[in-house]
Short mmCIF file of C-alpha atoms in Angstrom, two decimals:
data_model
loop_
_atom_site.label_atom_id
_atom_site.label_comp_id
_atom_site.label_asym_id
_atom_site.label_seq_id
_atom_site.Cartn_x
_atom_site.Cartn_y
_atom_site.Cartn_z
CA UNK A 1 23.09 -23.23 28.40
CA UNK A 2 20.74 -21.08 31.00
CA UNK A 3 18.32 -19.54 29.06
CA UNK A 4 15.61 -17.18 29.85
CA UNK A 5 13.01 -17.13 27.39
CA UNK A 6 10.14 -14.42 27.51
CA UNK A 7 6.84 -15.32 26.09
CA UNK A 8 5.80 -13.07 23.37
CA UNK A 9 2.71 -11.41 25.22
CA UNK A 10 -0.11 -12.40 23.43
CA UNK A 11 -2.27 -15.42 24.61
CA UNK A 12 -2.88 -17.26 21.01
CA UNK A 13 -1.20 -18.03 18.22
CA UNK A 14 2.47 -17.16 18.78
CA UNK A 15 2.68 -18.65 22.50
CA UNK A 16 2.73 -21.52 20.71
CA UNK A 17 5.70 -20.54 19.00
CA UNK A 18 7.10 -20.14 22.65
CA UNK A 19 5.85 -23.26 24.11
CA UNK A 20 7.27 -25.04 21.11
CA UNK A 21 10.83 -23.37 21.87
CA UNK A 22 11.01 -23.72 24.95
CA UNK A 23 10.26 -27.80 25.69
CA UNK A 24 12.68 -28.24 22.54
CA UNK A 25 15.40 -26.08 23.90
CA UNK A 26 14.80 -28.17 27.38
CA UNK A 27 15.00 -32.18 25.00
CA UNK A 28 18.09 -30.80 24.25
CA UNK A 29 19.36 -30.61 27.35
CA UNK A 30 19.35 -27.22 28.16
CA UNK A 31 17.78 -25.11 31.54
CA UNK A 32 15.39 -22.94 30.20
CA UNK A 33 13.48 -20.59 32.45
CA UNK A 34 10.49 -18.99 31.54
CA UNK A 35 8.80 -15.39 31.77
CA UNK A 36 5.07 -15.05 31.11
CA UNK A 37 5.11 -11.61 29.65
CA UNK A 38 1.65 -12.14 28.35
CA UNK A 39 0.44 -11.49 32.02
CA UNK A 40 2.78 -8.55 32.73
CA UNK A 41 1.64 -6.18 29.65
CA UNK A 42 -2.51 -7.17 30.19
CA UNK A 43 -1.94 -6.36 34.29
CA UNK A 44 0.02 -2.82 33.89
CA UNK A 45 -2.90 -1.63 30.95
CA UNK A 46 -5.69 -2.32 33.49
CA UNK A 47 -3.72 -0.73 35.95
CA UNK A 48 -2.74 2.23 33.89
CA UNK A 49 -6.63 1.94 33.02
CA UNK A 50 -7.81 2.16 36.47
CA UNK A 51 -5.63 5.21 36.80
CA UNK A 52 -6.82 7.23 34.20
CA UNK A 53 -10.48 6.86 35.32
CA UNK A 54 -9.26 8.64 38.96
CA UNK A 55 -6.67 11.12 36.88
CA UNK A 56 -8.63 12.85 34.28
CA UNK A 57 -5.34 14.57 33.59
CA UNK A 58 -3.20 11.04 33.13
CA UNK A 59 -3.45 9.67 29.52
CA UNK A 60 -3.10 6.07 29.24
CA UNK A 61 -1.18 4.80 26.31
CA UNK A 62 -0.30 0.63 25.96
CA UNK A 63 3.10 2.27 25.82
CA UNK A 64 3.33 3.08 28.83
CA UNK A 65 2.08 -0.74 29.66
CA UNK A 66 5.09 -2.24 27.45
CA UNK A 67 7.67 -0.05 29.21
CA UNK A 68 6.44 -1.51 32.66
CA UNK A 69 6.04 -4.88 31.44
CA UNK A 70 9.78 -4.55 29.94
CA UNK A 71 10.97 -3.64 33.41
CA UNK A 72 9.78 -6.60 34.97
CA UNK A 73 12.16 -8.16 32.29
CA UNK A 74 14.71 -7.02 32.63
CA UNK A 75 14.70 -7.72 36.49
CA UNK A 76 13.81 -11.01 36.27
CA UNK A 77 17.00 -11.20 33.94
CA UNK A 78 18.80 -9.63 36.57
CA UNK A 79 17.50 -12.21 39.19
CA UNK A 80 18.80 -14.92 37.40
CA UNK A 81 22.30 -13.86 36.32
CA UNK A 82 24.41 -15.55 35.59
CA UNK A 83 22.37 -16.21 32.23
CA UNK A 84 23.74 -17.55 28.89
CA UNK A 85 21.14 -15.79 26.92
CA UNK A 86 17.96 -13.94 26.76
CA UNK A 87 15.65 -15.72 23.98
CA UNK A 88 12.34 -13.26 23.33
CA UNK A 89 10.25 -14.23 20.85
CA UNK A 90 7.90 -12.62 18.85
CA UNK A 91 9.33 -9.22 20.13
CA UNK A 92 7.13 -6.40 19.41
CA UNK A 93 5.84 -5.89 22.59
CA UNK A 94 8.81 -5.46 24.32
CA UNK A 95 9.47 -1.61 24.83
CA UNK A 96 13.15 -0.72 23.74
CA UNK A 97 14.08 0.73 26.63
CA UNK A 98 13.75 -3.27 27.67
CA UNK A 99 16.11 -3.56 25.20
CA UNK A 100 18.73 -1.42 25.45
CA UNK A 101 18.77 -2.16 29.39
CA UNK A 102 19.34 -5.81 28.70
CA UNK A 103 22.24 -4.50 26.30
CA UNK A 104 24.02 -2.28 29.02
CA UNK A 105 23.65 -5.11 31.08
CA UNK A 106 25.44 -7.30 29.24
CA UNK A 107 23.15 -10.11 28.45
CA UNK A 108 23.06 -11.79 25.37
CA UNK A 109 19.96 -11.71 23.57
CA UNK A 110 17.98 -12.91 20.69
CA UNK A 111 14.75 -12.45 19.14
CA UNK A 112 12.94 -15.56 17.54
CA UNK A 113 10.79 -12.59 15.62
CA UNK A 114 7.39 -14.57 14.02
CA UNK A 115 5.88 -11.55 12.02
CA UNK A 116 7.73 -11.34 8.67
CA UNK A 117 7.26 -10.03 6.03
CA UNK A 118 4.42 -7.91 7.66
CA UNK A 119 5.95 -5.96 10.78
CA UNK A 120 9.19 -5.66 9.00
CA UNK A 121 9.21 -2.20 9.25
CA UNK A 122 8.70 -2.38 12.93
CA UNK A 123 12.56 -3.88 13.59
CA UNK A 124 14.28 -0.67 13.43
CA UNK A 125 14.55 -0.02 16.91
CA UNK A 126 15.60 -3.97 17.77
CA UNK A 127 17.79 -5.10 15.60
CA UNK A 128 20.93 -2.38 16.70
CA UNK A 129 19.96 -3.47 20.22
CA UNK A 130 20.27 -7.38 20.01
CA UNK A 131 22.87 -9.70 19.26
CA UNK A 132 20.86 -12.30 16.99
CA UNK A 133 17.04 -12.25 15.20
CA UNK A 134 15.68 -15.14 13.43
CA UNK A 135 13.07 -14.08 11.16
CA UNK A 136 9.97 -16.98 9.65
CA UNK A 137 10.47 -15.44 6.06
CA UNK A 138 13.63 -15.98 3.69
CA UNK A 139 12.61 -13.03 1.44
CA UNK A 140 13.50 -10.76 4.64
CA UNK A 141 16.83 -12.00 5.91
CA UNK A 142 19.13 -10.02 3.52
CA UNK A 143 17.13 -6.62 3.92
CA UNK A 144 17.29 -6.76 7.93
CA UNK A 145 20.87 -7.83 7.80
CA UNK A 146 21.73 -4.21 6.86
CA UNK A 147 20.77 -2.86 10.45
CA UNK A 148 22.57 -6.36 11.59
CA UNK A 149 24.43 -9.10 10.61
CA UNK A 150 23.15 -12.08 13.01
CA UNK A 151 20.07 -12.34 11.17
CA UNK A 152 19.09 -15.90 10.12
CA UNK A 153 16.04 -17.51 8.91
CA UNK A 154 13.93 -19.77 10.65
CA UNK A 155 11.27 -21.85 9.22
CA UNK A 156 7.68 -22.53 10.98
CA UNK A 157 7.71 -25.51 12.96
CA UNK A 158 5.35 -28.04 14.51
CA UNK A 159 5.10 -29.81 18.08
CA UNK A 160 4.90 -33.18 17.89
CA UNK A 161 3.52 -33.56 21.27
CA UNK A 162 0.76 -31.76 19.86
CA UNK A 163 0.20 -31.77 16.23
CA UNK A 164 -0.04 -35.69 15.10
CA UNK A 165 -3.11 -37.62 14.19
CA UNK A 166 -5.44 -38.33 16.60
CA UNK A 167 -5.88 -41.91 18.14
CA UNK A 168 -9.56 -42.36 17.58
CA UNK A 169 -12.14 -40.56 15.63
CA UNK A 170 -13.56 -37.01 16.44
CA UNK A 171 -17.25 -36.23 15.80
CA UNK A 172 -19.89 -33.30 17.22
CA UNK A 173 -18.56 -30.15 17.07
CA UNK A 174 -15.21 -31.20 15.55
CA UNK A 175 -16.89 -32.12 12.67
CA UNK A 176 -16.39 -30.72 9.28
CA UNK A 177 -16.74 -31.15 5.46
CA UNK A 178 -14.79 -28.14 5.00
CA UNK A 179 -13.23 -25.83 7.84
CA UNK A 180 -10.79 -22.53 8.02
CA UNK A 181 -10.14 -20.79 11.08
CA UNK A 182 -7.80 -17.84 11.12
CA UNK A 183 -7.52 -14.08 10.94
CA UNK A 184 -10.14 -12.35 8.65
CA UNK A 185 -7.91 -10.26 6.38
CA UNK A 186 -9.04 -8.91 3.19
CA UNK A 187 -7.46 -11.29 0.55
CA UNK A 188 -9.33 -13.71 2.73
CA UNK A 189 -12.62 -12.16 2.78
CA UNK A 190 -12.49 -11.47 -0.89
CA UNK A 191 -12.04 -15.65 -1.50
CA UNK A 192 -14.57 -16.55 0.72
CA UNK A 193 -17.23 -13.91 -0.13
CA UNK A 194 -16.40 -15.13 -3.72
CA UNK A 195 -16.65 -19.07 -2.55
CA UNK A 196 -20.36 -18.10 -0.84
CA UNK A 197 -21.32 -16.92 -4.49
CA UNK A 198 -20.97 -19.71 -6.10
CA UNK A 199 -23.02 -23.49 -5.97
CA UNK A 200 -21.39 -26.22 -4.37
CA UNK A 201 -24.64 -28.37 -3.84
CA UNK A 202 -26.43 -28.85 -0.97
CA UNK A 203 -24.20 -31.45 0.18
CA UNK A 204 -21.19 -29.48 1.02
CA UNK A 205 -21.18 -27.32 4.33
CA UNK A 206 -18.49 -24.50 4.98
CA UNK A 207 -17.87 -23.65 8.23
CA UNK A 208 -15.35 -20.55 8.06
CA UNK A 209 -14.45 -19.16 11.49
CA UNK A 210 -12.89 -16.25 11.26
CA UNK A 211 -11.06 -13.70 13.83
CA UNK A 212 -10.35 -10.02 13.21
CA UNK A 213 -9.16 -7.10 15.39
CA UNK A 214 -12.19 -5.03 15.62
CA UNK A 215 -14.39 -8.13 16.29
CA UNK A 216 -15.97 -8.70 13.03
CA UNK A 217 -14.85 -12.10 13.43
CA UNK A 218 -16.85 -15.24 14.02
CA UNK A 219 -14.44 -16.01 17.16
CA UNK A 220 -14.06 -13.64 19.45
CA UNK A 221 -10.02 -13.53 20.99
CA UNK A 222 -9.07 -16.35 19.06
CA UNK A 223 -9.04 -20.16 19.84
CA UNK A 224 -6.38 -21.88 21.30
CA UNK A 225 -4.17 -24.31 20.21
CA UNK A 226 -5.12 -27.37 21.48
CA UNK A 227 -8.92 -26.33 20.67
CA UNK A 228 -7.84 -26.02 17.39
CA UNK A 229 -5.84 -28.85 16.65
CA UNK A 230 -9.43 -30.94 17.32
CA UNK A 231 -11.10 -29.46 14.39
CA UNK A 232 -8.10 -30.50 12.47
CA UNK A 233 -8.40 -34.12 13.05
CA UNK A 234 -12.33 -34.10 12.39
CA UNK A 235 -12.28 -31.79 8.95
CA UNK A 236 -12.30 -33.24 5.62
CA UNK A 237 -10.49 -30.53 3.63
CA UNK A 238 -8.31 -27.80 5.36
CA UNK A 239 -8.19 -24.26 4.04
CA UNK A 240 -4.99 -22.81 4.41
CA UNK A 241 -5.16 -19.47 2.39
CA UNK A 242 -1.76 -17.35 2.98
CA UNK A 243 -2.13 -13.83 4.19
CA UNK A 244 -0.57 -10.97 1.59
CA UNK A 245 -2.29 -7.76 4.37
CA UNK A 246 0.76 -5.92 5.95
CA UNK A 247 -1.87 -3.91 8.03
CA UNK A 248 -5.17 -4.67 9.31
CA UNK A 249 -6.48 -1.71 9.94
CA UNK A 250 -5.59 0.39 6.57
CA UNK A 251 -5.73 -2.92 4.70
CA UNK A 252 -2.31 -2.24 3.23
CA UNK A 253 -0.38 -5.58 1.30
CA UNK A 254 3.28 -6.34 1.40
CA UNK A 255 5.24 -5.10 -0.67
CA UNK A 256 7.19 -8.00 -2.15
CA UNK A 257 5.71 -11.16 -2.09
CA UNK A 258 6.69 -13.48 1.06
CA UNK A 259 8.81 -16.56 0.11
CA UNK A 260 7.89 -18.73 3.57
CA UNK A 261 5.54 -20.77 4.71
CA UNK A 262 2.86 -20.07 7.62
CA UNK A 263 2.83 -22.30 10.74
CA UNK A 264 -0.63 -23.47 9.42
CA UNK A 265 0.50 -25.24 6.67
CA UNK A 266 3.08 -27.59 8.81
CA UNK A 267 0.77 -28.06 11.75
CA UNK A 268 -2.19 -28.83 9.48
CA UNK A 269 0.10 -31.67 8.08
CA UNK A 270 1.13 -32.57 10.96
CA UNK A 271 -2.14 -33.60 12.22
CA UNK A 272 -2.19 -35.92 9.26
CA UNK A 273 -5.48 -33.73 7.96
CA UNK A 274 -5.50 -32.86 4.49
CA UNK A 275 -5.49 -29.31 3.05
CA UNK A 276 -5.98 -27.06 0.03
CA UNK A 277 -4.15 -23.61 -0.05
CA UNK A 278 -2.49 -21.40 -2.48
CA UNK A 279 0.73 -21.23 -4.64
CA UNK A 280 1.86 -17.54 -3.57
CA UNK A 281 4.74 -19.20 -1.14
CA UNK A 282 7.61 -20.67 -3.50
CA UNK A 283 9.00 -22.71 -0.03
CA UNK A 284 5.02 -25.28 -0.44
CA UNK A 285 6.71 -26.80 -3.50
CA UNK A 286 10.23 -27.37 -1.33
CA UNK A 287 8.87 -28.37 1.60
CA UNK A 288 5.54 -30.91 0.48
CA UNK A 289 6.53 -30.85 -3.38
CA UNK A 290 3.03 -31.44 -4.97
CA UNK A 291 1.31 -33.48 -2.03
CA UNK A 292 -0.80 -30.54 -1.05
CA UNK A 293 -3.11 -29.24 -3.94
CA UNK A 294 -3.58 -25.24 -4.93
CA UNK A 295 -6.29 -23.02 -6.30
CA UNK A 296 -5.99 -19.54 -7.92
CA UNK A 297 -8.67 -17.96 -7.04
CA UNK A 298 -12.80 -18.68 -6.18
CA UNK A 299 -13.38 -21.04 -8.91
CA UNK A 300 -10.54 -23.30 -8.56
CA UNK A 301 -11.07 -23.42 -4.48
CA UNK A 302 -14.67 -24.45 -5.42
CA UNK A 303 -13.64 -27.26 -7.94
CA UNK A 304 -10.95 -28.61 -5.99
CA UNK A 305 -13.70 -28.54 -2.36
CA UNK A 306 -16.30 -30.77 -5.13
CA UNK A 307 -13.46 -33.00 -6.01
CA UNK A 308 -12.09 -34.02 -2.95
CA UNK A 309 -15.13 -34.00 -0.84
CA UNK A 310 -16.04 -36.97 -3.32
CA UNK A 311 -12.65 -38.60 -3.04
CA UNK A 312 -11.43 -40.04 0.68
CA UNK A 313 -9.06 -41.94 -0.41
CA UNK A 314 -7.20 -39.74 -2.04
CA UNK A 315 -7.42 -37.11 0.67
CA UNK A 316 -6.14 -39.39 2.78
CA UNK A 317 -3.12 -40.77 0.52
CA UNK A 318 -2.61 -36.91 0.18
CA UNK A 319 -2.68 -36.04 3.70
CA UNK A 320 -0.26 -39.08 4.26
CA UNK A 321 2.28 -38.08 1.77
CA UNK A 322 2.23 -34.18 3.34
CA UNK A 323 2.66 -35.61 6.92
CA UNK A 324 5.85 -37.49 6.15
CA UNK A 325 7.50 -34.95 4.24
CA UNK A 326 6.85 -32.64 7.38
CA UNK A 327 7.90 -34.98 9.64
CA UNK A 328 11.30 -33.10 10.13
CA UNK A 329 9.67 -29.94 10.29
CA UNK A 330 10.05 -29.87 14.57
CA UNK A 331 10.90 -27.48 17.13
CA UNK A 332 13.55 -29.72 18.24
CA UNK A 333 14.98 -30.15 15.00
CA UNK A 334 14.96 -26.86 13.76
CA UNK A 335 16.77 -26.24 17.65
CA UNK A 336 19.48 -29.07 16.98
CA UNK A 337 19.75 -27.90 12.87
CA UNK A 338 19.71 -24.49 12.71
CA UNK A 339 19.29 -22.72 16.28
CA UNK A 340 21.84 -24.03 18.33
CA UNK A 341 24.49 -23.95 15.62
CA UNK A 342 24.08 -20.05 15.04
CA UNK A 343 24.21 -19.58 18.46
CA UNK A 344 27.21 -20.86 18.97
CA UNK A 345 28.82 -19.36 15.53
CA UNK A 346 27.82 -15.93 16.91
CA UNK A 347 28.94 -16.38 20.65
CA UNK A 348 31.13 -19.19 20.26
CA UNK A 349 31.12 -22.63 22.23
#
């Protein structure tokens, strides 16, 4: 196939997803051209911007960034018709007029969407307008198949190119007896204001590096990738806490409980480090069975960090047994297993 896929538009996390999709759609033997949206919607907002400071009377809105961003889409599309199908992921920045243009067109598209359960609510205007969505949670497939029926689940997956053990030992900065790094949502905050509270000696060190939207976080913009994958491979325990906040900013929770995995989880195994997270995701036990211990709350995170901190060897058996049973877990597997064969059930061969 000739496939177009557009980058999500944001710079971290899921351009990952992305770059995962697209070298495993291109192993499998497929041309796969890509479209950088996440320097198309950051370009029209400081125009826009720049604008507005000369036009006192022009109000700049990031809609107004998406829609221009969308048209550069949708003629790149156009540029390189004849296409077999449009593959967006992520999604949400994509306005629909981008969308229903690629519809009237006549392009086939699909969305490889990476924010369920929590943006949900935001599909309503896709899903009528695209042939296919693949959603990261299993608890949200049968709900969104009411506004279509070419919804499919698709679990997290892991680059192997990227996420494996590292070939010799990592020290400095890398270092850690204990390391998170991730979005500072509340649930979060809560365990780890509740972790500070309690003793865990003066031998154990925590480093916690945290993001949030409004720049309360320890890392400002994120890390990337590759950056992060480092501290991995030098950390003795991995948190991996699951996120239950819908919405940052009114600190809203899901409603129902989300079944999936996180991409954390797989890439932490990956990486052959070992981890502690929580039960709240029914799909740890499937996946890892009981190679990856879990805590409840404060207390139990605390006694498990004390246990294992003492204990290489078993992190390491641990870490081990979790790396082999996510050894499956790849882009390119997911792309030969599940991807490619509801592609061609919904368009045919």
């Amino acid at each position: 196939m000739r496939i177009l896929i557009c980058y999500p538009g944001h710079v971290i996390s899921t351009v990952d997803v992305a770059r995962g999709w697209e070298s495993a759609l291109r192993k499998q033997g497929h041309e796969v051209i890509q479209f950088a949206y996440e320097w198309h919607v950051p370009f029209y907002g400081a125009v826009l911007d720049a604008w507005s400071e000369w036009n006192p009377d022009f109000k700049f809105r990031l809609k107004d960034a998406l829609m221009l961003s969308s048209q550069d889409l949708v003629c790149k599309v156009i540029d390189l018709m004849p296409i077999d199908l449009c593959l967006i992921v992520c999604g949400l920045l994509v306005h629909e007029r981008g969308y229903e243009q690629l519809r009237k067109i006549g392009v086939r598209t699909c969305v490889m969407f990476t924010e369920s359960p929590y943006n949900d609510h935001l599909l309503e205007y896709i899903l009528p307008r695209v042939d296919v969505m693949f959603v990261n949670d299993r608890n949200s497939v049968e709900p969104l198949r009411a506004q279509n029926r070419n919804v499919f689940y698709m679990p997290h997956s892991y680059d192997p190119g990227r996420h494996h053990p590292p070939e010799e030992p990592v020290n400095g900065e890398y270092r850690h007896q204990v390391f998170f790094m991730g979005a500072l949502y509340e649930e979060r905050k809560a365990l780890f204001q509740g972790l500070e509270e309690i003793d865990l000696g003066t031998d154990i060190e925590l480093d916690i590096y945290t993001t949030s939207m409004d720049r309360r976080g320890r890392v400002t913009g994120g890390m990337q990738n590759d950056e992060l994958v480092r501290h991995y491979w030098g950390s003795d325990i991995v948190l991996s806490p699951n996120r239950t906040t819908k919405d940052y900013f009114q600190q809203t929770q899901i409603e129902e409980p989300a079944y999936s995995l996180g991409p954390r989880v797989y890439e932490v195994a990956a990486c052959g480090a070992f981890q502690l997270t929580d039960p709240s995701r029914p799909e740890l036990g499937e996946v890892f069975g009981e190679t990856i211990p879990v805590y409840h709350n404060p207390e139990e995170l605390a006694e498990q960090i004390r246990y294992f901190t003492e204990r290489a060897v078993e992190r390491e058996e641990r870490a081990d047994e979790a790396r082999e049973r996510v050894a499956p877990c790849t882009f390119e597997n997911r792309a030969r297993e599940i991807f490619l064969p509801k592609i061609e059930e919904v368009f045919g061969g």
